[in-house]
Short mmCIF file of C-alpha atoms and ligand atoms in Angstrom, two decimals:
data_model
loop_
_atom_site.label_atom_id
_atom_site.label_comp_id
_atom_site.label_asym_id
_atom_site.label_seq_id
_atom_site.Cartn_x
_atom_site.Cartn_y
_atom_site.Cartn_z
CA UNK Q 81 0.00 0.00 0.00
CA UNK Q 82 1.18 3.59 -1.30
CA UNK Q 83 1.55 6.37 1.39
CA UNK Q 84 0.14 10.15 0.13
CA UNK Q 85 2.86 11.62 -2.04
CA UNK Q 86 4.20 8.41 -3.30
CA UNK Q 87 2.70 7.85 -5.75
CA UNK Q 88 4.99 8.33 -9.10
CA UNK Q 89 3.99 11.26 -11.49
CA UNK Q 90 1.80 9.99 -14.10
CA UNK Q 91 2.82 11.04 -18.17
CA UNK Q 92 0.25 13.40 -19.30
CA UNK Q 93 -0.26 12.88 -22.88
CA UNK Q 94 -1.19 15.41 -25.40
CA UNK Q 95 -3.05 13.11 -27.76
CA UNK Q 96 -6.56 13.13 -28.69
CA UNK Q 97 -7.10 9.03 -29.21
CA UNK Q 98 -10.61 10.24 -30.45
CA UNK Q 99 -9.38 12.42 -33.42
CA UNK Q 100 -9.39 11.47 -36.94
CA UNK Q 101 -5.58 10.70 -37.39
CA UNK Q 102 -5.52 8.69 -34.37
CA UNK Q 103 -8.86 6.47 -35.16
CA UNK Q 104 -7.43 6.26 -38.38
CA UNK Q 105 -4.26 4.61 -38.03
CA UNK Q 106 -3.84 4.20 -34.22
CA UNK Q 107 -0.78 1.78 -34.20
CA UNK Q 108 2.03 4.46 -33.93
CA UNK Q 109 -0.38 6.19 -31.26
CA UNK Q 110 -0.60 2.78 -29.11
CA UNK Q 111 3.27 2.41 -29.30
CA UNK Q 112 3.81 6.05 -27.66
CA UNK Q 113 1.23 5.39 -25.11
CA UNK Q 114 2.40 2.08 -23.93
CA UNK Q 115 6.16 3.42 -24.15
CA UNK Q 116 5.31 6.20 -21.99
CA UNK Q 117 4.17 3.97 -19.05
CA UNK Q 118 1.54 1.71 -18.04
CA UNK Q 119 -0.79 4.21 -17.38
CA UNK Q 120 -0.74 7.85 -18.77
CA UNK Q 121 -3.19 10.52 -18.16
CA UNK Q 122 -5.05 12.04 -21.67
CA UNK Q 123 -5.61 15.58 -20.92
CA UNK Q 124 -8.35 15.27 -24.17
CA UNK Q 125 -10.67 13.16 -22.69
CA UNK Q 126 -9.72 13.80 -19.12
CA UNK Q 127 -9.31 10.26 -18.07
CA UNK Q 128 -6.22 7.78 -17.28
CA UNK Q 129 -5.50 5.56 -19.68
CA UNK Q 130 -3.90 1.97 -20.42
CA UNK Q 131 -2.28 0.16 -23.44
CA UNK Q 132 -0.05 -2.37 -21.48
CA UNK Q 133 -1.17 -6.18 -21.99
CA UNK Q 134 -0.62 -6.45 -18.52
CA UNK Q 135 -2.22 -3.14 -16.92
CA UNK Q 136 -5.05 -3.70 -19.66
CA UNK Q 137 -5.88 -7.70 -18.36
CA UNK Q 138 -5.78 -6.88 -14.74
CA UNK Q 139 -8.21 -3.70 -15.16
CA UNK Q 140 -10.72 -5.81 -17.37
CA UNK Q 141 -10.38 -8.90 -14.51
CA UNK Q 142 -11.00 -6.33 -11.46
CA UNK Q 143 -14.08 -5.68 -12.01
CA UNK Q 144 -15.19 -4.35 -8.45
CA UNK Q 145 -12.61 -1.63 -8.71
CA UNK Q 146 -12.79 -0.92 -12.47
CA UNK Q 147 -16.64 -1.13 -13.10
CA UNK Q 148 -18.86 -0.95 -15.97
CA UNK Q 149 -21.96 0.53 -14.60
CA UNK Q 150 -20.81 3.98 -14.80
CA UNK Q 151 -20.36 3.36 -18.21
CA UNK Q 152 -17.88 2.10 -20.42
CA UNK Q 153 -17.67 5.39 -22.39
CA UNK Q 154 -16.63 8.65 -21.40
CA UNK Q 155 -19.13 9.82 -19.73
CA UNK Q 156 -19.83 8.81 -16.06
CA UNK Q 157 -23.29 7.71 -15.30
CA UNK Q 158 -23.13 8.46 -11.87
CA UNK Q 159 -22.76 12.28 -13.30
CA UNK Q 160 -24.99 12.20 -17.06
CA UNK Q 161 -27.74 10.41 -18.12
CA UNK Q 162 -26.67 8.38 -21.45
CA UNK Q 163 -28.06 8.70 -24.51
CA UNK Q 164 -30.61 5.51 -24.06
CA UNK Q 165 -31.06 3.06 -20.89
CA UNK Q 166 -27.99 1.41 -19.90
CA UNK Q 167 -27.10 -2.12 -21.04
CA UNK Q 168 -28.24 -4.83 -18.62
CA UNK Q 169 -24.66 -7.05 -19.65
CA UNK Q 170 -22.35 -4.27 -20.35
CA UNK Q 171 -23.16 -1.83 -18.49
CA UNK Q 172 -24.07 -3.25 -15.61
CA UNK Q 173 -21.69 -4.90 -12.73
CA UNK Q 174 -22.75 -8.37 -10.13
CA UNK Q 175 -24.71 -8.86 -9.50
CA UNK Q 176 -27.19 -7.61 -11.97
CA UNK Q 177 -24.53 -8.18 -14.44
CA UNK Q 178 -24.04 -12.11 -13.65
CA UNK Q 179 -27.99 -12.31 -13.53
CA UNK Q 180 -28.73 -11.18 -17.04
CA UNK Q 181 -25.10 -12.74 -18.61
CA UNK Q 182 -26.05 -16.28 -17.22
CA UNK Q 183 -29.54 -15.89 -19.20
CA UNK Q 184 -28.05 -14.98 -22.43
CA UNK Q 185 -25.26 -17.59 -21.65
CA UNK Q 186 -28.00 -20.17 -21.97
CA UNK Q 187 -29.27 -18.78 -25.06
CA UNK Q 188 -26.13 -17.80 -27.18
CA UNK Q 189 -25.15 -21.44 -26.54
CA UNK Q 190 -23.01 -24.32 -28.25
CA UNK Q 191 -26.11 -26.34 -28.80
CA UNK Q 192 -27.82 -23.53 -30.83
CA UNK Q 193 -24.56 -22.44 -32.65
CA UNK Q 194 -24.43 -26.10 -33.62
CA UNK Q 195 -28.00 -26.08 -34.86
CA UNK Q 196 -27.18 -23.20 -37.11
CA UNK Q 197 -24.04 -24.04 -38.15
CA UNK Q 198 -25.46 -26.04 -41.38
CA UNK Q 199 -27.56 -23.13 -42.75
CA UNK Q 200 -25.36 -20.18 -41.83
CA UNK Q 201 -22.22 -22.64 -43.82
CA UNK Q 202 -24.55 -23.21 -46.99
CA UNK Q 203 -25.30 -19.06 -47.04
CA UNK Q 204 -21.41 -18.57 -46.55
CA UNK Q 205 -20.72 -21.34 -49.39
CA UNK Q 206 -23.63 -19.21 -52.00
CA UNK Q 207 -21.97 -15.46 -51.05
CA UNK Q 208 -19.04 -16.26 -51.78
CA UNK Q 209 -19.36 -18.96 -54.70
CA UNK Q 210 -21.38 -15.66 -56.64
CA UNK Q 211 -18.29 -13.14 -55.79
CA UNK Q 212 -16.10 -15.64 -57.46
CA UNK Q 213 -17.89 -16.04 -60.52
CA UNK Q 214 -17.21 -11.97 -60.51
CA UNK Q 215 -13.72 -11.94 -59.63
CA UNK Q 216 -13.68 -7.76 -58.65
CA UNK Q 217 -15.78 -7.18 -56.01
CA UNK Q 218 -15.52 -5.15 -53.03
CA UNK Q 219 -14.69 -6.98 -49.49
CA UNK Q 220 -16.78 -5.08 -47.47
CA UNK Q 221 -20.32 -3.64 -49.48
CA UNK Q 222 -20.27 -6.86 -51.04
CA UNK Q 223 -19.26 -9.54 -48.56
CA UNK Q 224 -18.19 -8.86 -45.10
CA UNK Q 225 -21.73 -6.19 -44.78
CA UNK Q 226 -23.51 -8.73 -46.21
CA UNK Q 227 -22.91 -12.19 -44.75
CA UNK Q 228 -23.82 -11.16 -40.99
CA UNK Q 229 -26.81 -9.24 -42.40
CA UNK Q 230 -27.81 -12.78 -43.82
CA UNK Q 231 -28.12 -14.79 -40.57
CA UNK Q 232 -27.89 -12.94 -37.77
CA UNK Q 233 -31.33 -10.56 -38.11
CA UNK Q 234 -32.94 -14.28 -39.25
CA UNK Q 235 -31.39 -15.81 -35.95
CA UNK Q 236 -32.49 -13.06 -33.50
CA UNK Q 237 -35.84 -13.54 -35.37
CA UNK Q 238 -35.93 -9.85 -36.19
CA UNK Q 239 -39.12 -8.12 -37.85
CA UNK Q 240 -38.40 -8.13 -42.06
CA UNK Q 241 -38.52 -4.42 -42.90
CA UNK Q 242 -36.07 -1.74 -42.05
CA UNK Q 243 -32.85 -4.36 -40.98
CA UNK Q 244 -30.96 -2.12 -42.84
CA UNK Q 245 -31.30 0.07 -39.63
CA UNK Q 246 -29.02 -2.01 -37.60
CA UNK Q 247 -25.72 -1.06 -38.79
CA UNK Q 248 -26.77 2.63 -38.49
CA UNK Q 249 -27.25 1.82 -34.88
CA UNK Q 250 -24.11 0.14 -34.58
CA UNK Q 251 -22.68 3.40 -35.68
CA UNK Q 252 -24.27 5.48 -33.03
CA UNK Q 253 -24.02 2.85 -30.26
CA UNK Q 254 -19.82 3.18 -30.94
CA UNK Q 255 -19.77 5.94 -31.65
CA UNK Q 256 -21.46 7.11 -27.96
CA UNK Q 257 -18.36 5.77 -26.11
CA UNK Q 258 -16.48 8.37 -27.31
CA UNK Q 259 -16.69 12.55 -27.10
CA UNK Q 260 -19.33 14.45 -29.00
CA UNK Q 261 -16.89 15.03 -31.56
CA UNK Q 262 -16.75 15.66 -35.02
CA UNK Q 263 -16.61 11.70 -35.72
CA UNK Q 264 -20.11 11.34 -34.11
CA UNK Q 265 -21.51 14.27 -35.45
CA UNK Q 266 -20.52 13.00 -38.96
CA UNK Q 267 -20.65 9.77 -37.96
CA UNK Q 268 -24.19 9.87 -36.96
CA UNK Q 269 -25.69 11.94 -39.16
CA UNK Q 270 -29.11 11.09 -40.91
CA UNK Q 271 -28.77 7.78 -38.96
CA UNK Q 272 -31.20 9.37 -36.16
CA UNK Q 273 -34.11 7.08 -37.30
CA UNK Q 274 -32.13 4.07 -36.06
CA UNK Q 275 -32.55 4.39 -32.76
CA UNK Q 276 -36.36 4.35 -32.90
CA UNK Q 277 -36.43 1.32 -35.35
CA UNK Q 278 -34.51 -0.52 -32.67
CA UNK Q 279 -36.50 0.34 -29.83
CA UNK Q 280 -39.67 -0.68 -31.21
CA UNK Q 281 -37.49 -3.97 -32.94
CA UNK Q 282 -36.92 -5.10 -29.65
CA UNK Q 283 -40.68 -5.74 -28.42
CA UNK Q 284 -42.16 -8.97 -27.92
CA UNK Q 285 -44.76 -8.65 -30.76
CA UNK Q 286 -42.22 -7.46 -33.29
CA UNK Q 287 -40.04 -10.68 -32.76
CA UNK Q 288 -40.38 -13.90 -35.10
CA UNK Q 289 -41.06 -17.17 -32.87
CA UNK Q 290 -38.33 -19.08 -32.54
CA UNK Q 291 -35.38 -16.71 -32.60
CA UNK Q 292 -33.33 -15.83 -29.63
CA UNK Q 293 -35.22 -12.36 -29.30
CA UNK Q 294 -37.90 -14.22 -28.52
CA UNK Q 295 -36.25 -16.71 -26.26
CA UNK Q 296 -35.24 -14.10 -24.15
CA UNK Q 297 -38.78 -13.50 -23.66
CA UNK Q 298 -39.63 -17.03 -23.05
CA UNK Q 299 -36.64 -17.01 -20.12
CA UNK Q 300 -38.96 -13.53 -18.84
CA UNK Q 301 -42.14 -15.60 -18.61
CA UNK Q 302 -40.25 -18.38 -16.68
CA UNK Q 303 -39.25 -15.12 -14.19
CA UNK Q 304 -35.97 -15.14 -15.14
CA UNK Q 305 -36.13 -11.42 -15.76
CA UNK Q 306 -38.95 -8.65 -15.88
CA UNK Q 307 -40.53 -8.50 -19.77
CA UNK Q 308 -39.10 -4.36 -19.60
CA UNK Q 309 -35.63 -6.16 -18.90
CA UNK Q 310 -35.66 -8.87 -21.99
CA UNK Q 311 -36.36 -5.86 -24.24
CA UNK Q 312 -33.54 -4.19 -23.84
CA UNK Q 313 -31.85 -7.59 -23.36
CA UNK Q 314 -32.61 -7.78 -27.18
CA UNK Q 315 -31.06 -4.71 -27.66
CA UNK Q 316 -27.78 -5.79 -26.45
CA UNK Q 317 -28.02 -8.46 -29.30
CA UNK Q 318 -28.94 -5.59 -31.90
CA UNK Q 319 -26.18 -3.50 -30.74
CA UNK Q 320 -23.33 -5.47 -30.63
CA UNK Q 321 -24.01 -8.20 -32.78
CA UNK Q 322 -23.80 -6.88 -36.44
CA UNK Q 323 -20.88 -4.18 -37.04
CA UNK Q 324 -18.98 -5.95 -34.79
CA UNK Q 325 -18.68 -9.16 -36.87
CA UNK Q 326 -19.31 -6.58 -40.24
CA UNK Q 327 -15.84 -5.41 -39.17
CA UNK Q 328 -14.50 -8.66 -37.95
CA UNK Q 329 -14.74 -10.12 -41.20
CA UNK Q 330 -13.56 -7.22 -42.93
CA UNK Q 331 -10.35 -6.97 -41.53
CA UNK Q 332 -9.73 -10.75 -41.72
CA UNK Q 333 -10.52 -10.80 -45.65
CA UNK Q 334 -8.20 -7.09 -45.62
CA UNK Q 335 -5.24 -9.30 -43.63
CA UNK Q 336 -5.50 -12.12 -45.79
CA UNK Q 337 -5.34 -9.96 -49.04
CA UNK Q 338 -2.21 -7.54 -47.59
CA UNK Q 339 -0.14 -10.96 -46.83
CA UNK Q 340 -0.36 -13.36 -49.52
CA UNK Q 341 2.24 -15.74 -47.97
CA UNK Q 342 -0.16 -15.68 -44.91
CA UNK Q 343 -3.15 -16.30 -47.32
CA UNK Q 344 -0.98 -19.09 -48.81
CA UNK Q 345 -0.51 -20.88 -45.41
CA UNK Q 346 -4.48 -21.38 -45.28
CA UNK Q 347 -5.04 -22.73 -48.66
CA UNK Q 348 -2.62 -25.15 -48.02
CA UNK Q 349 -3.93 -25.94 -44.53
CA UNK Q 350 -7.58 -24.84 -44.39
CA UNK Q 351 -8.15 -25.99 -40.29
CA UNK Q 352 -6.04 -23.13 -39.69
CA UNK Q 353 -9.13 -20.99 -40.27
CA UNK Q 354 -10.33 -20.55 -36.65
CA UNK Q 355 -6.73 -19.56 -36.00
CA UNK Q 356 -7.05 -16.92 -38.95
CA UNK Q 357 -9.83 -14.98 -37.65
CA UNK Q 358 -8.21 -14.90 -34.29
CA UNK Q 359 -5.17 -13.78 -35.37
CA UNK Q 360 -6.23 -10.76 -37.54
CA UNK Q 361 -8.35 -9.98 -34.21
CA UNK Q 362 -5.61 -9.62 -32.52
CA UNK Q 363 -3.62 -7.49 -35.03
CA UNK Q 364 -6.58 -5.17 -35.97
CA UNK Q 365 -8.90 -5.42 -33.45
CA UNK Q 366 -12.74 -4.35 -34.27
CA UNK Q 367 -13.18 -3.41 -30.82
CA UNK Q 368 -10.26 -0.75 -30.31
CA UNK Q 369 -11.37 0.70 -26.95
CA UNK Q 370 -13.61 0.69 -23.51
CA UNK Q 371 -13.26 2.95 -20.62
CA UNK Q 372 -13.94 2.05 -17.28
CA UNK Q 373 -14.74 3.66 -13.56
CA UNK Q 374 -12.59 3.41 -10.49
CA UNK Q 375 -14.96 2.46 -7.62
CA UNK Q 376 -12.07 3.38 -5.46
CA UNK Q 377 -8.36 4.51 -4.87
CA UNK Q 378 -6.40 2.41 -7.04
CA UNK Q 379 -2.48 1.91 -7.39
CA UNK Q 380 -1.53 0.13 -11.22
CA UNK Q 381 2.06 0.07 -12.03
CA UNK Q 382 3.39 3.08 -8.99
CA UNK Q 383 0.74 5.40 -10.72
CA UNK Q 384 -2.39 6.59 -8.05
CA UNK Q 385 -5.34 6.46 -9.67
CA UNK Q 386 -8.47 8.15 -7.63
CA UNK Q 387 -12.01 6.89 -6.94
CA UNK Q 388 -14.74 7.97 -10.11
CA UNK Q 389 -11.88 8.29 -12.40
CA UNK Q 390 -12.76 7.47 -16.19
CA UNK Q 391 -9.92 4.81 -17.00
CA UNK Q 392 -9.69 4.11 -21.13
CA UNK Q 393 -8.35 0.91 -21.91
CA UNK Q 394 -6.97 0.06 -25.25
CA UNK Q 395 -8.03 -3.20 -26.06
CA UNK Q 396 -6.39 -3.21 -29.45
CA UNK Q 397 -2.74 -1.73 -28.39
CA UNK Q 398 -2.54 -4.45 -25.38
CA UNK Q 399 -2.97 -7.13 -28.17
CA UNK Q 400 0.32 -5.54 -29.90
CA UNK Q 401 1.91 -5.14 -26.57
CA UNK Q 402 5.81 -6.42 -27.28
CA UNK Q 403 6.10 -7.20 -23.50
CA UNK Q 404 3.60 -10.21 -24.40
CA UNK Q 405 3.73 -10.79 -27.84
CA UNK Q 406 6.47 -11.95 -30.18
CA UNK Q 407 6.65 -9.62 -33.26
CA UNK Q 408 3.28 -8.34 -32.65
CA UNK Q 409 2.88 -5.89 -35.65
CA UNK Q 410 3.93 -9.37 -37.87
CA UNK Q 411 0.41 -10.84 -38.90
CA UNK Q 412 0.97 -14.98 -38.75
CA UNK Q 413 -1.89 -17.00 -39.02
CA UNK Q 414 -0.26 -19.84 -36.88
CA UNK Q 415 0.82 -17.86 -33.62
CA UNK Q 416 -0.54 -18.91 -30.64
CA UNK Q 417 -3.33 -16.32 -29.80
CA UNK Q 418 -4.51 -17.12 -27.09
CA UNK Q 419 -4.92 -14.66 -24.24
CA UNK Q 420 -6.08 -12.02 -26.96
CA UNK Q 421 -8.33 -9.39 -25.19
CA UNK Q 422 -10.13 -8.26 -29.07
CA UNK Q 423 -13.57 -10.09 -26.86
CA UNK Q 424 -12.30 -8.17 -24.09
CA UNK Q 425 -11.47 -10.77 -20.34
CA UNK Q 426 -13.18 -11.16 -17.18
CA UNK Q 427 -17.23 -11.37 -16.72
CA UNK Q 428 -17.82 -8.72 -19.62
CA UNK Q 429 -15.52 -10.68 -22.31
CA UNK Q 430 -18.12 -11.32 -25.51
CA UNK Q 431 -21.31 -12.88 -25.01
CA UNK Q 432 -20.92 -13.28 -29.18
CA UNK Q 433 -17.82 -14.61 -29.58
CA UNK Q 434 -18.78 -17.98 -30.55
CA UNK Q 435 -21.36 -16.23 -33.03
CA UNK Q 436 -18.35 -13.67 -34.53
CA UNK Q 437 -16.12 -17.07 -34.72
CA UNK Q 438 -18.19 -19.08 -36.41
CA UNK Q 439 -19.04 -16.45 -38.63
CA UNK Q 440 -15.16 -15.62 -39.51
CA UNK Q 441 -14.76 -19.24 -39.71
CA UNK Q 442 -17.12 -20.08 -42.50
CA UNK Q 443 -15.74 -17.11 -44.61
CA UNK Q 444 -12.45 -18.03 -44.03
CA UNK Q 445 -13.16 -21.77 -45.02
CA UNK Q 446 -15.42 -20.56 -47.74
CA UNK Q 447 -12.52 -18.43 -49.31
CA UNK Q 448 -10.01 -20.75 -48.91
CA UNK Q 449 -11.82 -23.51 -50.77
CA UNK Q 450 -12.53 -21.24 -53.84
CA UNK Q 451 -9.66 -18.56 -53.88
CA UNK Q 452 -5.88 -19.41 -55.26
CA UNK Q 453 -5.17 -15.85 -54.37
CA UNK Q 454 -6.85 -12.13 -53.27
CA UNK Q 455 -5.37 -9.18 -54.84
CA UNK Q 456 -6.32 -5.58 -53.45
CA UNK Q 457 -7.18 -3.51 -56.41
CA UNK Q 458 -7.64 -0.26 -54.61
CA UNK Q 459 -6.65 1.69 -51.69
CA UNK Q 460 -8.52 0.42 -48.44
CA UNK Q 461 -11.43 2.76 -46.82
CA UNK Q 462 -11.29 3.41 -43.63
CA UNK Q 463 -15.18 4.40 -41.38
CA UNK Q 464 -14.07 6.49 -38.87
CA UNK Q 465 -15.51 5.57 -35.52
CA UNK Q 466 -15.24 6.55 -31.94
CA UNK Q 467 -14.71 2.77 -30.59
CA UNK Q 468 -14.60 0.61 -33.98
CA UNK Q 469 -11.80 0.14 -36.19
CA UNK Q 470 -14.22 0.04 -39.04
CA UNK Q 471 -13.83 -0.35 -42.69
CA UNK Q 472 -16.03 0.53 -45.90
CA UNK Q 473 -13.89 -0.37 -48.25
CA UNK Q 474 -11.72 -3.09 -49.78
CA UNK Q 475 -11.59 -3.50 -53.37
CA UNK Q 476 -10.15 -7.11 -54.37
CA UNK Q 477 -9.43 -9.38 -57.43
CA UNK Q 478 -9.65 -12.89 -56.45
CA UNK Q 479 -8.48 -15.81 -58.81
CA UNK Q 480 -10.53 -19.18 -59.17
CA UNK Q 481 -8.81 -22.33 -57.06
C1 OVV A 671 -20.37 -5.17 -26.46
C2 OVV A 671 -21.51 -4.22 -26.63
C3 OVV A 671 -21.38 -3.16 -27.46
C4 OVV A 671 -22.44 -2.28 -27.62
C5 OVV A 671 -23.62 -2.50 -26.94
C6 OVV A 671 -23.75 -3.55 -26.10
C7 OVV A 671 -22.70 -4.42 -25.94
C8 OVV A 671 -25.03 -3.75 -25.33
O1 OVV A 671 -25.10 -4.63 -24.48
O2 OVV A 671 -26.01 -3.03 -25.59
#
């Protein structure tokens, strides 16, 4: 335990990790911030921050002293009222938090992965047989947008019209964690109608029988939670469940195109698929950043941090962190991933990530079965975003196995 005056002086950073260079091309950022310490103070966003693996995994596993329920944005809900009702999963702590996560546990489960696995495979198998019959098409408008939008809205059991507003809530969910900067504000613009689409998505008599929207309601009626909590219980499949993966698969297809020897590796050994999608997790992680709030005094690494400070932990830079990782700019398909925080650690780590791998998975295998080789034709577009690395764009070539 630290006595007053201890405590070593904290780097104070004059970087904005919300502005448009950074969330552009954060690597070079993440470097400085992790070479200046293991936790730095960003007078931009008026929080402490982390990029160490190390600092970043115990924060995200001590969860009583770095809680969600504040909010895992920048603003402090103990101060503001957010922009819609808090999540019930992740924004919540125990043990409200371990209530609702053990319900959605049982329905995001193996059993049901492995009863969709057949139909979301022969959906991957059509998408991408078509794109190869056209051999220019672009990554992301015409696959990696596309292939999430055909399953998941299906498996929630989502109402047919207006799906398109999902990803437009995606943007403004993200986009929320950060400031009201210009990104949101461009970000979000026109998108507005989103939010109410969603809201009235989420009720009972909107929601197909049969899907896990409706399950949730099911696990309501059995008392398992009140009927106001399984809407927005819904919600928190609708929000993270779509531009997450969108961008998931993206970046592996982007990976997999910008190192053909990498690419290579996978033709020749297709069960190194799962390993694939991990890996270019890891190295370009969709999920870049969440903040969390000290519930009290706190000492990390000789640095004090206070009780109700904002803490912003980058996911992304701990996963490049060369204190853990060998070579961790290199993207290699058969490292050893494991201990990757891209579905974040401790009792908030993805609810989805069995749905996100099994997605990546059946791309990856689909690809590899029909591709000799991916060519980028164009220049990558980036879709700036206040917690996504996103992507629109990836023009590509691909050449017939
Ligand atoms: C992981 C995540 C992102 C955005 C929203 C939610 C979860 C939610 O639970 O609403």
């Amino acid at each position: 335990v630290m006595k007053p005056g201890e405590a070593e002086v904290v780097p104070n950073l004059a970087i904005d990790p919300f502005d448009k260079v950074f969330l552009g091309d954060p690597y070079a950022y993440h470097d400085m911030i992790r070479e200046a310490g293991p936790v730095v103070w960003l007078d931009s966003v008026g929080a402490f921050a982390m990029a160490r693996y190390e600092e970043v995994k115990d924060s995200l596993r001590d969860h009583e002293t770095f809680c969600s329920s504040r909010g895992v944005g920048t603003l402090d809900f103990a101060k503001e009222t957010p922009f819609r009702p808090p999540s019930l999963l992740l924004e919540a702590d125990p043990p409200l938090h371990d209530r609702t996560r053990s319900m959605m546990n049982r329905i995001v489960s193996l059993k049901a992965l492995k009863e969709l696995r057949p139909r979301w495979q022969a959906k991957a198998e059509e998408l991408v047989d078509r794109l190869v019959e056209r051999r220019r098409f672009d990554a992301v408008k015409d696959l990696s947008e596309i292939f999430p939008m055909m399953i998941f809205p299906d498996t929630i059991g989502l109402r047919d019209d207006g799906r398109e507003h999902l990803l437009d809530y995606a943007t403004i969910v993200f986009n929320a964690f950060g400031p009201d900067n210009d990104v949101l504000r461009e970000g979000n613009e026109g998108k507005e109608a989103a939010i109410e689409w969603v809201a009235e998505a989420c009720k009972r008599d909107n929601l197909k029988e049969g899907g896990w929207g409706m399950a949730v309601f099911e696990a309501a009626d059995r008392g398992e939670c009140t009927h106001e909590e399984a809407e927005r219980l819904v919600r928190s499949f609708l929000s993270a469940g779509v531009d997450t993966t969108v961008n998931g698969i993206g970046h592996m297809v982007l990976a997999l195109a910008g190192h053909p020897e990498e690419y290579q590796k996978l033709r020749s050994n297709p069960s190194l698929v799962r390993r694939a999608f991990e890996e270019s997790l890891r190295w370009d992680s969709t999920v870049q950043t969440f903040f969390r709030t000290t519930t009290k005094r706190v000492e990390v690494g000789g640095a004090e941090i206070p009780e109700g400070q904002k803490v912003l932990l980058f996911l992304a830079a701990a996963n490049r962190d060369p204190l853990h990782w060998d070579e961790p700019d290199a993207f290699r398909i058969e490292r050893n991933t494991s201990g990757h925080v891209g579905f974040g650690f401790g009792i908030h780590q993805c609810l989805g990530q069995m749905v996100a791998r099994l997605e990546g998975e059946l791309i990856g295998t689909a690809i590899a079965e029909r591709v000799a080789s991916i060519r980028l034709t164009g220049a990558p577009v980036r879709r700036l975003n206040n917690t996504l690395h996103a992507i629109d764009s990836v023009p590509v070539e691909v050449e017939p196995a």
